[in-house]
Amino acid sequence: LFDFGEDGNIVFMVLEYIDGPTLKTEIFNEKGPMPTLKIFKVMRGVCHALQYAHQSGFVHCDVKPANIMINRRGGVFLADLGIARNMDSTTITMAGFGAPAYMSPEQIAGKHPSVSMDIYSLGVTLFEMLTGGRRPFNGDRAQVSGTVSEKVRWEQRNLKPIPLRSINPDVSAALEAVVMRCLEKDPKKRFGGTMEFLAELQKALPPL
């Protein structure tokens, strides 16, 4: 954020212009799993951004490929902190806000914001990068009726994710384990922070 102001009845913010696509576009354009090095570079950038936010006391609450941007030089930017929450806040996270496909079970339930919520969303994003756009929860297995969003929310809270290697058998067991740890229902079983996640991801990936 560079500046903000008003022009008549219009309130505006001045943000950095990023000349490049979102990760969502990059995943679509790959038409298959993303290259290992690209995955690591993106995850490294996002993890450092989240680490800074977490150390500052904030949870992003909306980590997803559409909010990750990559400029022409390969720089990675984590955007849209519109629903970010302060971990010290006495109010709970805003239940219902965010993209259900990337929301942790506790975020869907409206529980107090925590680092583990962003770790979960990182896991969904990594799953998508490794499968060419498939997600661990898409509503197809829900045992409730309703909208797609309602079905996905039900799956997030009640079902285990689709096994990663059933979609992409080229993924190693070690890499699948990293992703599945991010997607644990119990927040305490996930990685304790983004740097721990990044270190384990680098170990699980083929030599870079």
PDB file of N, CA, C and O in Angstrom, residues 1 22 44 64 69 86 90 93 98 103 111 113 127 131 149 151 165 168 178 182 194 203:
ATOM      1  N   LEU A   1       0.848  -1.189   0.000  1.00  0.00           N
ATOM      2  CA  LEU A   1       0.000   0.000   0.000  1.00  0.00           C
ATOM      3  C   LEU A   1       0.883   1.237   0.000  1.00  0.00           C
ATOM      4  O   LEU A   1       1.691   1.426   0.899  1.00  0.00           O
ATOM      5  N   THR A  22      -1.703 -14.259 -12.067  1.00  0.00           N
ATOM      6  CA  THR A  22      -1.902 -14.896 -10.774  1.00  0.00           C
ATOM      7  C   THR A  22      -1.452 -16.350 -10.876  1.00  0.00           C
ATOM      8  O   THR A  22      -1.312 -16.905 -11.972  1.00  0.00           O
ATOM      9  N   ARG A  44       8.167 -20.658  -1.706  1.00  0.00           N
ATOM     10  CA  ARG A  44       9.147 -19.916  -0.906  1.00  0.00           C
ATOM     11  C   ARG A  44       8.699 -18.468  -0.731  1.00  0.00           C
ATOM     12  O   ARG A  44       8.745 -17.917   0.374  1.00  0.00           O
ATOM     13  N   LYS A  64      -4.888 -18.445  -1.499  1.00  0.00           N
ATOM     14  CA  LYS A  64      -5.364 -19.250  -2.628  1.00  0.00           C
ATOM     15  C   LYS A  64      -4.648 -18.782  -3.884  1.00  0.00           C
ATOM     16  O   LYS A  64      -4.085 -17.669  -3.911  1.00  0.00           O
ATOM     17  N   MET A  69       0.381 -13.567  -6.844  1.00  0.00           N
ATOM     18  CA  MET A  69       0.733 -12.989  -8.137  1.00  0.00           C
ATOM     19  C   MET A  69       2.223 -13.157  -8.407  1.00  0.00           C
ATOM     20  O   MET A  69       3.039 -13.174  -7.476  1.00  0.00           O
ATOM     21  N   ASN A  86      -6.404 -10.211  13.076  1.00  0.00           N
ATOM     22  CA  ASN A  86      -5.375 -10.095  14.093  1.00  0.00           C
ATOM     23  C   ASN A  86      -5.505 -11.253  15.071  1.00  0.00           C
ATOM     24  O   ASN A  86      -6.589 -11.495  15.606  1.00  0.00           O
ATOM     25  N   THR A  90     -10.051 -10.012  20.049  1.00  0.00           N
ATOM     26  CA  THR A  90     -11.006 -10.732  20.901  1.00  0.00           C
ATOM     27  C   THR A  90     -12.176 -11.264  20.085  1.00  0.00           C
ATOM     28  O   THR A  90     -12.965 -12.071  20.573  1.00  0.00           O
ATOM     29  N   THR A  93     -12.771 -15.083  13.783  1.00  0.00           N
ATOM     30  CA  THR A  93     -12.676 -14.846  12.353  1.00  0.00           C
ATOM     31  C   THR A  93     -14.075 -14.765  11.753  1.00  0.00           C
ATOM     32  O   THR A  93     -15.041 -15.253  12.325  1.00  0.00           O
ATOM     33  N   GLY A  98     -14.226 -15.862   2.679  1.00  0.00           N
ATOM     34  CA  GLY A  98     -13.131 -16.658   2.138  1.00  0.00           C
ATOM     35  C   GLY A  98     -13.661 -17.669   1.136  1.00  0.00           C
ATOM     36  O   GLY A  98     -14.865 -17.792   0.918  1.00  0.00           O
ATOM     37  N   MET A 103     -10.457 -23.147   2.717  1.00  0.00           N
ATOM     38  CA  MET A 103     -10.645 -22.834   4.134  1.00  0.00           C
ATOM     39  C   MET A 103     -10.486 -24.064   5.013  1.00  0.00           C
ATOM     40  O   MET A 103     -10.985 -25.143   4.696  1.00  0.00           O
ATOM     41  N   LYS A 111     -13.865 -20.210  14.104  1.00  0.00           N
ATOM     42  CA  LYS A 111     -13.038 -20.185  15.308  1.00  0.00           C
ATOM     43  C   LYS A 111     -11.988 -19.074  15.228  1.00  0.00           C
ATOM     44  O   LYS A 111     -11.785 -18.461  14.201  1.00  0.00           O
ATOM     45  N   PRO A 113      -8.781 -16.906  14.761  1.00  0.00           N
ATOM     46  CA  PRO A 113      -7.740 -17.040  13.733  1.00  0.00           C
ATOM     47  C   PRO A 113      -6.413 -17.530  14.293  1.00  0.00           C
ATOM     48  O   PRO A 113      -6.007 -17.134  15.379  1.00  0.00           O
ATOM     49  N   PHE A 127      -1.489 -28.744  -3.276  1.00  0.00           N
ATOM     50  CA  PHE A 127      -2.209 -29.873  -3.880  1.00  0.00           C
ATOM     51  C   PHE A 127      -2.615 -29.511  -5.309  1.00  0.00           C
ATOM     52  O   PHE A 127      -2.439 -30.307  -6.243  1.00  0.00           O
ATOM     53  N   THR A 131      -1.345 -31.186  -9.041  1.00  0.00           N
ATOM     54  CA  THR A 131      -2.331 -31.988  -9.773  1.00  0.00           C
ATOM     55  C   THR A 131      -2.865 -31.290 -11.009  1.00  0.00           C
ATOM     56  O   THR A 131      -3.791 -31.795 -11.661  1.00  0.00           O
ATOM     57  N   SER A 149     -20.688 -24.596  -2.681  1.00  0.00           N
ATOM     58  CA  SER A 149     -19.945 -24.057  -1.526  1.00  0.00           C
ATOM     59  C   SER A 149     -20.343 -24.773  -0.244  1.00  0.00           C
ATOM     60  O   SER A 149     -19.480 -25.111   0.584  1.00  0.00           O
ATOM     61  N   LYS A 151     -21.552 -27.800   0.004  1.00  0.00           N
ATOM     62  CA  LYS A 151     -21.046 -29.167  -0.061  1.00  0.00           C
ATOM     63  C   LYS A 151     -19.556 -29.221   0.237  1.00  0.00           C
ATOM     64  O   LYS A 151     -19.078 -30.122   0.941  1.00  0.00           O
ATOM     65  N   ARG A 165      -1.670 -38.887  -4.554  1.00  0.00           N
ATOM     66  CA  ARG A 165      -1.027 -39.780  -5.521  1.00  0.00           C
ATOM     67  C   ARG A 165      -2.034 -40.548  -6.378  1.00  0.00           C
ATOM     68  O   ARG A 165      -1.657 -41.147  -7.381  1.00  0.00           O
ATOM     69  N   ASN A 168      -1.982 -37.829  -9.131  1.00  0.00           N
ATOM     70  CA  ASN A 168      -0.669 -37.699  -9.750  1.00  0.00           C
ATOM     71  C   ASN A 168       0.276 -38.737  -9.148  1.00  0.00           C
ATOM     72  O   ASN A 168       0.922 -38.484  -8.127  1.00  0.00           O
ATOM     73  N   VAL A 178       3.842 -34.397   3.102  1.00  0.00           N
ATOM     74  CA  VAL A 178       3.921 -32.961   3.431  1.00  0.00           C
ATOM     75  C   VAL A 178       2.576 -32.291   3.179  1.00  0.00           C
ATOM     76  O   VAL A 178       2.064 -31.535   4.013  1.00  0.00           O
ATOM     77  N   CYS A 182      -0.416 -30.759   6.015  1.00  0.00           N
ATOM     78  CA  CYS A 182      -1.050 -29.431   5.977  1.00  0.00           C
ATOM     79  C   CYS A 182      -2.560 -29.547   6.089  1.00  0.00           C
ATOM     80  O   CYS A 182      -3.219 -28.644   6.631  1.00  0.00           O
ATOM     81  N   THR A 194       5.242 -21.479   8.719  1.00  0.00           N
ATOM     82  CA  THR A 194       5.532 -21.572   7.293  1.00  0.00           C
ATOM     83  C   THR A 194       6.979 -21.967   7.014  1.00  0.00           C
ATOM     84  O   THR A 194       7.249 -22.621   6.007  1.00  0.00           O
ATOM     85  N   LYS A 203      12.857 -30.721   1.410  1.00  0.00           N
ATOM     86  CA  LYS A 203      13.393 -32.059   1.594  1.00  0.00           C
ATOM     87  C   LYS A 203      12.641 -33.085   0.740  1.00  0.00           C
ATOM     88  O   LYS A 203      13.224 -34.030   0.207  1.00  0.00           O
TER      89      LYS A 203
END
